[in-house]
Amino acid sequence: MTAPDWAPLRKALADRRDRATDQIEERRAQRRSDRMTVRERIAGLVDPDSFAEIGLLAGEGDADGFVAGRALVHRRPVLIGAEDWTYQGGSIGVAGASKRVRLAELAGRTGAPLILVLDGAGHRATNLLQPHRPAPNDLQLLADLVGTVPLISVVAGPSAGHGALAAPFSDLVVMAGPEAALFTAGPPVVRASTGEDVDKLELGGAEVHCRVSGVAHQRAGDESTGFALVRRWLRYAFWPVQPGADGPRPCHLTEVIPTDPRRPYDVIRVIDELVDRDSWFEQQPEFGTSLVTGLARLAGRAIGLVANQPKVRAGTIDVSAADKGARFLDTCRMLGLPVLFLTDNPGVLAGSASERAGILRAAARMYAAQRRLDTGKLQVTLRKAYGFGSSVMAVNPCDGQWLNLALPTATLGGIPARLGAQTSGADAELTRQLTSGEATGPWRQAASGGFDDVIDPAELRTALLTGIRDLPVTNRRWTTRPEE
């Protein structure tokens, strides 16, 4: 075909692209000023000029309400798809569904993180009127990707049904902006099917999913802040080692941790003393608050961090905390990150309400996630470590720790000594022996090799840096090709 013969074909292609983008620009003028368009959202997430769209011409118009493509974040490849709330409410059409499958398939093949921006009404009702062949749907492929590829959901508006179901699969869920909401069915369907009259935020807003259900990890006041959280989270995934990090420095833990195990303190202050400056990124700060989880760096090495929070019910592990811990540990395993455990808890939460909520199931799931963790465990017993609460925090000897330390304030046992003596009907002499044994703190376990060392609090950061120095860097469950 000669050069002139290409002219009509190129014009036809340009016209189709123009029609698609022109329709989007027309709607931009009509949109409410407080919400971004779908392409503005993508531009806010990825590196400048890095987005290459997939399926612009798919569907009857406007990319069928789902803009998808390849892009870079921090010069590393990602796959991204965003629901277009201005086109049929962001509902999922046949072509849009195909693009969702395509993104998930590419993520599985390349290992690139998959980012979804959710703001849509679920499956489009008119899909039933269109013939289509049986084919995999994206939820099937997302389920296959769990634990192998980083999955991220940004909820930028109301997301219902099929679209909302992407969030529970995700390693990071950000509720971005005041209209962010997730639900299996929206208020009209809830009203018609159950008679409950509830608005979208009461049904599934950020307060529900960040604080109560635990489906979401972070809330952001606006979309731009939410996108910045995603980009920051990906730094830990893309760079397991970052040069120019902090070196050894004294810890002022004696000013933070009381020696009396009944006195509370804020474990965030301990974390700030131990990790590299400005590296702490807390995940799910509003949910399961007796346990703290997040990402940080030690000497530039990206780590996960799981810590009991003594200022919340003495650090007792309840159902929400255990669910949060298990989910986070699975994410760290997928990312190939070692995990630092900071232990100070009296056990898992006892009582009839806790049993009815499923504490045995939840605590066992967290323990299984801890036991499966093979990316490196560093454990420090700060004070209390009792019963199954010590097991889920990797205190027990021979549990695969790379480093297992204790402070002199550590106390251990199946249950606190006085409580054990009381419930067993022990006489005064046995009670004295039990409490005396507990008072030996970590020395007995250190003497038998159960702890690698008992550390002066001022030396703890240095000990952790030494311990992590020779830990192999592993990223076995997902890999991406850097693009410099």
GROMACS .gro file of C-alpha atoms in nm:
model
  484
    1MET     CA    1   0.000   0.000   0.000
    2THR     CA    2   0.148   0.334  -0.102
    3ALA     CA    3   0.170   0.633   0.129
    4PRO     CA    4  -0.137   0.813  -0.017
    5ASP     CA    5  -0.344   0.498   0.039
    6TRP     CA    6  -0.283   0.531   0.413
    7ALA     CA    7  -0.448   0.873   0.432
    8PRO     CA    8  -0.813   0.762   0.456
    9LEU     CA    9  -0.731   0.489   0.707
   10ARG     CA   10  -0.537   0.726   0.930
   11LYS     CA   11  -0.816   0.984   0.905
   12ALA     CA   12  -1.078   0.727   1.000
   13LEU     CA   13  -0.874   0.628   1.305
   14ALA     CA   14  -0.820   0.991   1.406
   15ASP     CA   15  -1.192   1.065   1.367
   16ARG     CA   16  -1.288   0.777   1.593
   17ARG     CA   17  -1.039   0.885   1.856
   18ASP     CA   18  -1.157   1.244   1.834
   19ARG     CA   19  -1.521   1.143   1.875
   20ALA     CA   20  -1.437   0.945   2.187
   21THR     CA   21  -1.234   1.223   2.346
   22ASP     CA   22  -1.470   1.500   2.232
   23GLN     CA   23  -1.760   1.334   2.414
   24ILE     CA   24  -1.550   1.320   2.726
   25GLU     CA   25  -1.456   1.687   2.697
   26GLU     CA   26  -1.822   1.783   2.654
   27ARG     CA   27  -1.909   1.608   2.978
   28ARG     CA   28  -1.616   1.773   3.153
   29ALA     CA   29  -1.787   2.110   3.111
   30GLN     CA   30  -2.103   1.968   3.267
   31ARG     CA   31  -1.946   1.796   3.565
   32ARG     CA   32  -1.960   1.920   3.921
   33SER     CA   33  -1.646   2.119   3.999
   34ASP     CA   34  -1.548   1.911   4.303
   35ARG     CA   35  -1.487   1.584   4.116
   36MET     CA   36  -1.216   1.492   3.867
   37THR     CA   37  -1.285   1.334   3.531
   38VAL     CA   38  -1.163   0.981   3.480
   39ARG     CA   39  -0.855   1.087   3.284
   40GLU     CA   40  -0.770   1.355   3.539
   41ARG     CA   41  -0.774   1.083   3.801
   42ILE     CA   42  -0.539   0.863   3.604
   43ALA     CA   43  -0.307   1.159   3.542
   44GLY     CA   44  -0.302   1.225   3.917
   45LEU     CA   45  -0.191   0.871   3.991
   46VAL     CA   46   0.073   0.791   3.730
   47ASP     CA   47   0.396   0.950   3.609
   48PRO     CA   48   0.349   1.238   3.361
   49ASP     CA   49   0.290   1.133   2.999
   50SER     CA   50   0.328   0.764   3.082
   51PHE     CA   51  -0.030   0.646   3.028
   52ALA     CA   52  -0.093   0.430   2.720
   53GLU     CA   53  -0.462   0.354   2.682
   54ILE     CA   54  -0.607   0.013   2.605
   55GLY     CA   55  -0.949  -0.007   2.442
   56LEU     CA   56  -1.031   0.359   2.372
   57LEU     CA   57  -1.253   0.249   2.084
   58ALA     CA   58  -1.427  -0.030   2.274
   59GLY     CA   59  -1.803  -0.019   2.323
   60GLU     CA   60  -2.062   0.223   2.194
   61GLY     CA   61  -1.880   0.534   2.314
   62ASP     CA   62  -1.657   0.697   2.570
   63ALA     CA   63  -1.440   0.387   2.621
   64ASP     CA   64  -1.758   0.216   2.745
   65GLY     CA   65  -1.727   0.392   3.079
   66PHE     CA   66  -1.398   0.227   3.178
   67VAL     CA   67  -1.062   0.381   3.089
   68ALA     CA   68  -0.778   0.130   3.104
   69GLY     CA   69  -0.414   0.112   3.014
   70ARG     CA   70  -0.048   0.076   3.098
   71ALA     CA   71   0.147   0.344   3.285
   72LEU     CA   72   0.445   0.410   3.507
   73VAL     CA   73   0.457   0.502   3.876
   74HIS     CA   74   0.804   0.596   4.002
   75ARG     CA   75   0.927   0.478   3.660
   76ARG     CA   76   0.797   0.127   3.730
   77PRO     CA   77   0.521  -0.035   3.522
   78VAL     CA   78   0.166  -0.053   3.652
   79LEU     CA   79  -0.171  -0.137   3.503
   80ILE     CA   80  -0.457   0.097   3.577
   81GLY     CA   81  -0.830   0.105   3.513
   82ALA     CA   82  -1.079   0.372   3.617
   83GLU     CA   83  -1.458   0.377   3.612
   84ASP     CA   84  -1.601   0.684   3.437
   85TRP     CA   85  -1.882   0.812   3.656
   86THR     CA   86  -2.000   1.053   3.384
   87TYR     CA   87  -2.087   0.772   3.139
   88GLN     CA   88  -2.394   0.570   3.240
   89GLY     CA   89  -2.300   0.610   3.604
   90GLY     CA   90  -1.970   0.429   3.558
   91SER     CA   91  -2.160   0.102   3.511
   92ILE     CA   92  -1.984  -0.203   3.367
   93GLY     CA   93  -2.074  -0.271   3.005
   94VAL     CA   94  -1.974  -0.569   2.796
   95ALA     CA   95  -1.670  -0.392   2.648
   96GLY     CA   96  -1.574  -0.248   2.985
   97ALA     CA   97  -1.590  -0.595   3.138
   98SER     CA   98  -1.358  -0.724   2.868
   99LYS     CA   99  -1.107  -0.449   2.948
  100ARG     CA  100  -1.117  -0.535   3.317
  101VAL     CA  101  -1.035  -0.895   3.229
  102ARG     CA  102  -0.756  -0.776   2.999
  103LEU     CA  103  -0.595  -0.571   3.277
  104ALA     CA  104  -0.609  -0.860   3.523
  105GLU     CA  105  -0.467  -1.097   3.263
  106LEU     CA  106  -0.178  -0.858   3.192
  107ALA     CA  107  -0.111  -0.813   3.564
  108GLY     CA  108  -0.083  -1.188   3.607
  109ARG     CA  109   0.149  -1.217   3.309
  110THR     CA  110   0.380  -0.923   3.387
  111GLY     CA  111   0.361  -0.892   3.765
  112ALA     CA  112   0.283  -0.521   3.735
  113PRO     CA  113   0.070  -0.383   4.020
  114LEU     CA  114  -0.296  -0.340   3.927
  115ILE     CA  115  -0.466  -0.015   4.032
  116LEU     CA  116  -0.843   0.026   4.003
  117VAL     CA  117  -1.025   0.358   4.054
  118LEU     CA  118  -1.381   0.275   4.160
  119ASP     CA  119  -1.675   0.508   4.102
  120GLY     CA  120  -1.953   0.315   3.933
  121ALA     CA  121  -2.291   0.149   3.958
  122GLY     CA  122  -2.193  -0.214   3.901
  123HIS     CA  123  -2.311  -0.422   3.608
  124ARG     CA  124  -2.512  -0.239   3.342
  125ALA     CA  125  -2.869  -0.371   3.324
  126THR     CA  126  -2.872  -0.363   2.943
  127ASN     CA  127  -2.590  -0.620   2.930
  128LEU     CA  128  -2.860  -0.889   2.934
  129LEU     CA  129  -2.983  -0.767   2.596
  130GLN     CA  130  -2.644  -0.807   2.429
  131PRO     CA  131  -2.524  -1.148   2.309
  132HIS     CA  132  -2.179  -1.248   2.427
  133ARG     CA  133  -1.980  -1.566   2.460
  134PRO     CA  134  -1.900  -1.726   2.797
  135ALA     CA  135  -1.569  -1.585   2.917
  136PRO     CA  136  -1.380  -1.533   3.243
  137ASN     CA  137  -1.481  -1.230   3.447
  138ASP     CA  138  -1.236  -1.004   3.620
  139LEU     CA  139  -1.328  -1.121   3.970
  140GLN     CA  140  -1.216  -1.473   3.882
  141LEU     CA  141  -0.881  -1.337   3.769
  142LEU     CA  142  -0.852  -1.100   4.067
  143ALA     CA  143  -0.901  -1.397   4.299
  144ASP     CA  144  -0.618  -1.573   4.116
  145LEU     CA  145  -0.394  -1.266   4.157
  146VAL     CA  146  -0.437  -1.239   4.535
  147GLY     CA  147  -0.103  -1.305   4.700
  148THR     CA  148   0.093  -1.283   4.374
  149VAL     CA  149   0.056  -0.923   4.250
  150PRO     CA  150  -0.005  -0.595   4.439
  151LEU     CA  151  -0.373  -0.503   4.403
  152ILE     CA  152  -0.481  -0.148   4.484
  153SER     CA  153  -0.829   0.007   4.488
  154VAL     CA  154  -0.899   0.379   4.511
  155VAL     CA  155  -1.263   0.447   4.592
  156ALA     CA  156  -1.333   0.791   4.445
  157GLY     CA  157  -1.713   0.786   4.459
  158PRO     CA  158  -2.002   0.547   4.518
  159SER     CA  159  -1.908   0.196   4.401
  160ALA     CA  160  -2.171  -0.076   4.399
  161GLY     CA  161  -2.201  -0.444   4.324
  162HIS     CA  162  -1.945  -0.604   4.096
  163GLY     CA  163  -1.710  -0.306   4.092
  164ALA     CA  164  -1.706  -0.277   4.471
  165LEU     CA  165  -1.604  -0.641   4.503
  166ALA     CA  166  -1.255  -0.554   4.376
  167ALA     CA  167  -1.181  -0.379   4.707
  168PRO     CA  168  -1.182  -0.683   4.939
  169PHE     CA  169  -0.924  -0.850   4.715
  170SER     CA  170  -0.690  -0.551   4.739
  171ASP     CA  171  -0.374  -0.505   4.943
  172LEU     CA  172  -0.445  -0.132   4.972
  173VAL     CA  173  -0.791   0.029   4.967
  174VAL     CA  174  -0.810   0.409   4.987
  175MET     CA  175  -1.141   0.591   5.039
  176ALA     CA  176  -1.065   0.918   4.859
  177GLY     CA  177  -1.294   1.217   4.889
  178PRO     CA  178  -1.620   1.284   5.072
  179GLU     CA  179  -1.837   1.078   4.833
  180ALA     CA  180  -1.633   0.756   4.851
  181ALA     CA  181  -1.856   0.459   4.935
  182LEU     CA  182  -1.860   0.081   4.884
  183PHE     CA  183  -2.160  -0.150   4.900
  184THR     CA  184  -2.293  -0.472   4.753
  185ALA     CA  185  -2.609  -0.283   4.653
  186GLY     CA  186  -2.693   0.087   4.669
  187PRO     CA  187  -2.962   0.259   4.877
  188PRO     CA  188  -3.247   0.215   4.621
  189VAL     CA  189  -3.192  -0.162   4.606
  190VAL     CA  190  -3.155  -0.185   4.984
  191ARG     CA  191  -3.478   0.009   5.030
  192ALA     CA  192  -3.669  -0.206   4.782
  193SER     CA  193  -3.538  -0.540   4.908
  194THR     CA  194  -3.519  -0.488   5.285
  195GLY     CA  195  -3.720  -0.175   5.360
  196GLU     CA  196  -3.418  -0.009   5.521
  197ASP     CA  197  -3.395   0.362   5.442
  198VAL     CA  198  -3.026   0.456   5.443
  199ASP     CA  199  -2.809   0.694   5.243
  200LYS     CA  200  -2.493   0.591   5.061
  201LEU     CA  201  -2.248   0.714   5.327
  202GLU     CA  202  -2.439   0.551   5.612
  203LEU     CA  203  -2.447   0.233   5.407
  204GLY     CA  204  -2.084   0.214   5.301
  205GLY     CA  205  -1.894   0.539   5.344
  206ALA     CA  206  -1.541   0.586   5.477
  207GLU     CA  207  -1.657   0.581   5.839
  208VAL     CA  208  -1.811   0.237   5.784
  209HIS     CA  209  -1.526   0.075   5.595
  210CYS     CA  210  -1.223   0.242   5.757
  211ARG     CA  211  -1.343   0.218   6.117
  212VAL     CA  212  -1.605  -0.059   6.142
  213SER     CA  213  -1.581  -0.321   5.866
  214GLY     CA  214  -1.209  -0.293   5.795
  215VAL     CA  215  -1.259  -0.332   5.419
  216ALA     CA  216  -1.064  -0.009   5.356
  217HIS     CA  217  -0.716   0.078   5.480
  218GLN     CA  218  -0.693   0.457   5.452
  219ARG     CA  219  -0.923   0.754   5.415
  220ALA     CA  220  -0.824   1.073   5.234
  221GLY     CA  221  -1.003   1.405   5.238
  222ASP     CA  222  -0.978   1.445   4.861
  223GLU     CA  223  -0.876   1.247   4.556
  224SER     CA  224  -0.533   1.405   4.517
  225THR     CA  225  -0.441   1.311   4.874
  226GLY     CA  226  -0.563   0.958   4.809
  227PHE     CA  227  -0.351   0.928   4.496
  228ALA     CA  228  -0.046   1.049   4.689
  229LEU     CA  229  -0.104   0.772   4.946
  230VAL     CA  230  -0.103   0.512   4.668
  231ARG     CA  231   0.219   0.647   4.519
  232ARG     CA  232   0.385   0.649   4.861
  233TRP     CA  233   0.274   0.290   4.935
  234LEU     CA  234   0.419   0.173   4.605
  235ARG     CA  235   0.763   0.308   4.699
  236TYR     CA  236   0.795   0.033   4.961
  237ALA     CA  237   0.691  -0.228   4.705
  238PHE     CA  238   0.917  -0.107   4.424
  239TRP     CA  239   1.228  -0.035   4.633
  240PRO     CA  240   1.298  -0.303   4.897
  241VAL     CA  241   1.629  -0.127   4.964
  242GLN     CA  242   1.670   0.250   4.948
  243PRO     CA  243   2.017   0.408   4.970
  244GLY     CA  244   2.107   0.698   5.194
  245ALA     CA  245   1.917   0.571   5.497
  246ASP     CA  246   1.961   0.639   5.867
  247GLY     CA  247   2.236   0.459   6.054
  248PRO     CA  248   2.257   0.357   6.420
  249ARG     CA  249   2.135   0.603   6.681
  250PRO     CA  250   2.049   0.577   7.051
  251CYS     CA  251   1.688   0.494   7.140
  252HIS     CA  252   1.509   0.679   7.416
  253LEU     CA  253   1.274   0.392   7.492
  254THR     CA  254   1.320   0.420   7.868
  255GLU     CA  255   1.133   0.750   7.843
  256VAL     CA  256   0.848   0.580   7.656
  257ILE     CA  257   0.797   0.228   7.797
  258PRO     CA  258   0.699   0.206   8.167
  259THR     CA  259   0.846  -0.086   8.360
  260ASP     CA  260   0.506  -0.148   8.523
  261PRO     CA  261   0.324  -0.379   8.277
  262ARG     CA  262  -0.012  -0.236   8.382
  263ARG     CA  263   0.073   0.116   8.272
  264PRO     CA  264  -0.019   0.205   7.911
  265TYR     CA  265   0.191   0.388   7.654
  266ASP     CA  266   0.167   0.470   7.284
  267VAL     CA  267   0.359   0.216   7.075
  268ILE     CA  268   0.378   0.468   6.788
  269ARG     CA  269   0.640   0.649   6.996
  270VAL     CA  270   0.841   0.326   7.011
  271ILE     CA  271   0.812   0.284   6.635
  272ASP     CA  272   0.932   0.640   6.580
  273GLU     CA  273   1.241   0.563   6.789
  274LEU     CA  274   1.325   0.247   6.595
  275VAL     CA  275   1.257   0.305   6.224
  276ASP     CA  276   1.427   0.539   5.980
  277ARG     CA  277   1.312   0.899   6.011
  278ASP     CA  278   0.999   0.989   5.813
  279SER     CA  279   0.962   0.632   5.688
  280TRP     CA  280   0.658   0.519   5.891
  281PHE     CA  281   0.339   0.458   5.688
  282GLU     CA  282   0.058   0.328   5.908
  283GLN     CA  283  -0.198   0.102   5.743
  284GLN     CA  284  -0.556   0.076   5.878
  285PRO     CA  285  -0.503   0.325   6.163
  286GLU     CA  286  -0.876   0.337   6.249
  287PHE     CA  287  -0.957  -0.036   6.255
  288GLY     CA  288  -0.852  -0.300   6.506
  289THR     CA  289  -0.673  -0.031   6.702
  290SER     CA  290  -0.523  -0.259   6.968
  291LEU     CA  291  -0.285  -0.370   6.690
  292VAL     CA  292  -0.074  -0.131   6.481
  293THR     CA  293   0.032  -0.229   6.128
  294GLY     CA  294   0.229  -0.039   5.869
  295LEU     CA  295   0.530  -0.009   5.643
  296ALA     CA  296   0.864   0.148   5.734
  297ARG     CA  297   1.237   0.127   5.668
  298LEU     CA  298   1.530   0.004   5.874
  299ALA     CA  299   1.863   0.125   5.735
  300GLY     CA  300   1.681   0.179   5.407
  301ARG     CA  301   1.535  -0.172   5.403
  302ALA     CA  302   1.157  -0.180   5.350
  303ILE     CA  303   0.979  -0.375   5.624
  304GLY     CA  304   0.633  -0.450   5.750
  305LEU     CA  305   0.568  -0.373   6.114
  306VAL     CA  306   0.313  -0.533   6.350
  307ALA     CA  307   0.291  -0.395   6.704
  308ASN     CA  308   0.055  -0.435   6.997
  309GLN     CA  309  -0.089  -0.103   7.117
  310PRO     CA  310  -0.086  -0.099   7.500
  311LYS     CA  311  -0.294   0.219   7.520
  312VAL     CA  312  -0.591   0.031   7.369
  313ARG     CA  313  -0.716  -0.245   7.604
  314ALA     CA  314  -0.355  -0.313   7.709
  315GLY     CA  315  -0.281  -0.443   7.359
  316THR     CA  316  -0.527  -0.732   7.383
  317ILE     CA  317  -0.588  -0.892   7.044
  318ASP     CA  318  -0.957  -0.888   6.949
  319VAL     CA  319  -1.127  -1.011   6.632
  320SER     CA  320  -1.073  -0.688   6.440
  321ALA     CA  321  -0.705  -0.671   6.535
  322ALA     CA  322  -0.649  -1.034   6.437
  323ASP     CA  323  -0.824  -0.991   6.102
  324LYS     CA  324  -0.619  -0.679   6.036
  325GLY     CA  325  -0.296  -0.855   6.130
  326ALA     CA  326  -0.360  -1.159   5.912
  327ARG     CA  327  -0.444  -0.952   5.608
  328PHE     CA  328  -0.137  -0.734   5.652
  329LEU     CA  329   0.099  -1.028   5.701
  330ASP     CA  330  -0.029  -1.187   5.381
  331THR     CA  331   0.044  -0.862   5.197
  332CYS     CA  332   0.399  -0.850   5.339
  333ARG     CA  333   0.457  -1.208   5.228
  334MET     CA  334   0.344  -1.123   4.877
  335LEU     CA  335   0.566  -0.812   4.866
  336GLY     CA  336   0.864  -1.007   4.999
  337LEU     CA  337   0.905  -0.777   5.300
  338PRO     CA  338   1.048  -0.888   5.635
  339VAL     CA  339   0.827  -0.808   5.933
  340LEU     CA  340   0.922  -0.657   6.267
  341PHE     CA  341   0.693  -0.768   6.554
  342LEU     CA  342   0.680  -0.551   6.868
  343THR     CA  343   0.506  -0.756   7.136
  344ASP     CA  344   0.326  -0.626   7.444
  345ASN     CA  345  -0.009  -0.796   7.499
  346PRO     CA  346  -0.184  -1.000   7.772
  347GLY     CA  347  -0.333  -1.243   7.519
  348VAL     CA  348  -0.633  -1.266   7.291
  349LEU     CA  349  -0.957  -1.112   7.412
  350ALA     CA  350  -1.160  -1.340   7.639
  351GLY     CA  351  -1.532  -1.326   7.713
  352SER     CA  352  -1.865  -1.428   7.566
  353ALA     CA  353  -1.885  -1.136   7.323
  354SER     CA  354  -1.539  -1.215   7.189
  355GLU     CA  355  -1.622  -1.585   7.148
  356ARG     CA  356  -1.943  -1.504   6.963
  357ALA     CA  357  -1.752  -1.269   6.735
  358GLY     CA  358  -1.518  -1.555   6.640
  359ILE     CA  359  -1.194  -1.478   6.823
  360LEU     CA  360  -1.072  -1.838   6.791
  361ARG     CA  361  -1.113  -1.830   6.414
  362ALA     CA  362  -0.961  -1.483   6.375
  363ALA     CA  363  -0.664  -1.547   6.604
  364ALA     CA  364  -0.593  -1.880   6.435
  365ARG     CA  365  -0.598  -1.709   6.095
  366MET     CA  366  -0.347  -1.448   6.213
  367TYR     CA  367  -0.125  -1.720   6.358
  368ALA     CA  368  -0.139  -1.914   6.030
  369ALA     CA  369  -0.039  -1.598   5.840
  370GLN     CA  370   0.247  -1.540   6.084
  371ARG     CA  371   0.357  -1.902   6.057
  372ARG     CA  372   0.354  -1.892   5.674
  373LEU     CA  373   0.562  -1.574   5.668
  374ASP     CA  374   0.894  -1.674   5.513
  375THR     CA  375   1.035  -1.333   5.422
  376GLY     CA  376   1.209  -1.279   5.757
  377LYS     CA  377   1.070  -1.223   6.107
  378LEU     CA  378   1.229  -0.993   6.362
  379GLN     CA  379   1.059  -1.013   6.702
  380VAL     CA  380   1.108  -0.795   7.009
  381THR     CA  381   0.918  -0.867   7.330
  382LEU     CA  382   0.879  -0.527   7.492
  383ARG     CA  383   0.678  -0.628   7.800
  384LYS     CA  384   0.383  -0.873   7.817
  385ALA     CA  385   0.363  -1.189   7.605
  386TYR     CA  386   0.096  -1.427   7.727
  387GLY     CA  387  -0.087  -1.725   7.584
  388PHE     CA  388  -0.188  -1.730   7.220
  389GLY     CA  389  -0.119  -1.357   7.210
  390SER     CA  390   0.251  -1.443   7.213
  391SER     CA  391   0.207  -1.706   6.942
  392VAL     CA  392   0.045  -1.475   6.688
  393MET     CA  393   0.326  -1.223   6.747
  394ALA     CA  394   0.605  -1.475   6.670
  395VAL     CA  395   0.741  -1.486   7.025
  396ASN     CA  396   0.752  -1.866   7.058
  397PRO     CA  397   1.095  -2.025   7.011
  398CYS     CA  398   1.159  -2.210   6.685
  399ASP     CA  399   0.896  -2.013   6.491
  400GLY     CA  400   1.121  -1.916   6.202
  401GLN     CA  401   1.251  -1.589   6.345
  402TRP     CA  402   1.553  -1.431   6.184
  403LEU     CA  403   1.602  -1.240   6.509
  404ASN     CA  404   1.424  -1.294   6.843
  405LEU     CA  405   1.495  -1.035   7.114
  406ALA     CA  406   1.351  -0.914   7.442
  407LEU     CA  407   1.383  -0.611   7.664
  408PRO     CA  408   1.454  -0.666   8.036
  409THR     CA  409   1.090  -0.569   8.103
  410ALA     CA  410   0.954  -0.878   7.923
  411THR     CA  411   0.721  -1.114   8.111
  412LEU     CA  412   0.598  -1.438   7.957
  413GLY     CA  413   0.368  -1.729   8.025
  414GLY     CA  414   0.050  -1.910   7.935
  415ILE     CA  415  -0.145  -1.656   8.142
  416PRO     CA  416  -0.035  -1.398   8.402
  417ALA     CA  417   0.095  -1.581   8.709
  418ARG     CA  418  -0.148  -1.442   8.967
  419LEU     CA  419  -0.445  -1.511   8.740
  420GLY     CA  420  -0.322  -1.865   8.681
  421ALA     CA  421  -0.275  -1.924   9.051
  422GLN     CA  422  -0.622  -1.790   9.128
  423THR     CA  423  -0.805  -1.996   8.866
  424SER     CA  424  -0.617  -2.317   8.955
  425GLY     CA  425  -0.677  -2.282   9.329
  426ALA     CA  426  -0.305  -2.269   9.405
  427ASP     CA  427  -0.198  -2.237   9.767
  428ALA     CA  428   0.017  -1.951   9.892
  429GLU     CA  429   0.347  -2.129   9.832
  430LEU     CA  430   0.264  -2.227   9.472
  431THR     CA  431   0.136  -1.875   9.408
  432ARG     CA  432   0.467  -1.740   9.536
  433GLN     CA  433   0.663  -1.974   9.310
  434LEU     CA  434   0.456  -1.882   9.005
  435THR     CA  435   0.487  -1.509   9.058
  436SER     CA  436   0.857  -1.544   9.136
  437GLY     CA  437   0.909  -1.736   8.813
  438GLU     CA  438   0.724  -1.470   8.618
  439ALA     CA  439   0.939  -1.204   8.782
  440THR     CA  440   1.249  -1.359   8.627
  441GLY     CA  441   1.128  -1.192   8.308
  442PRO     CA  442   1.315  -1.295   7.994
  443TRP     CA  443   1.618  -1.445   8.166
  444ARG     CA  444   1.497  -1.803   8.184
  445GLN     CA  445   1.400  -1.812   7.816
  446ALA     CA  446   1.724  -1.640   7.718
  447ALA     CA  447   1.921  -1.895   7.921
  448SER     CA  448   1.759  -2.179   7.727
  449GLY     CA  449   1.817  -2.011   7.391
  450GLY     CA  450   1.456  -1.904   7.343
  451PHE     CA  451   1.568  -1.545   7.289
  452ASP     CA  452   1.875  -1.458   7.087
  453ASP     CA  453   1.952  -1.180   7.332
  454VAL     CA  454   1.811  -0.948   7.595
  455ILE     CA  455   1.873  -0.591   7.481
  456ASP     CA  456   1.925  -0.263   7.660
  457PRO     CA  457   1.645  -0.038   7.527
  458ALA     CA  458   1.899   0.225   7.421
  459GLU     CA  459   2.066  -0.033   7.193
  460LEU     CA  460   1.755  -0.176   7.029
  461ARG     CA  461   1.769   0.011   6.698
  462THR     CA  462   2.135  -0.082   6.656
  463ALA     CA  463   2.054  -0.447   6.729
  464LEU     CA  464   1.778  -0.444   6.468
  465LEU     CA  465   2.005  -0.285   6.207
  466THR     CA  466   2.265  -0.553   6.273
  467GLY     CA  467   2.003  -0.825   6.254
  468ILE     CA  468   1.850  -0.712   5.926
  469ARG     CA  469   2.186  -0.641   5.763
  470ASP     CA  470   2.242  -0.998   5.644
  471LEU     CA  471   1.877  -1.089   5.582
  472PRO     CA  472   1.845  -1.179   5.213
  473VAL     CA  473   1.634  -0.944   5.001
  474THR     CA  474   1.352  -1.151   4.858
  475ASN     CA  475   1.068  -1.061   4.626
  476ARG     CA  476   0.973  -1.405   4.509
  477ARG     CA  477   0.599  -1.376   4.466
  478TRP     CA  478   0.594  -1.091   4.220
  479THR     CA  479   0.844  -0.920   3.995
  480THR     CA  480   0.833  -0.628   3.756
  481ARG     CA  481   1.079  -0.506   3.499
  482PRO     CA  482   1.212  -0.160   3.592
  483GLU     CA  483   1.197   0.104   3.322
  484GLU     CA  484   1.462   0.366   3.378
   0.00000   0.00000   0.00000
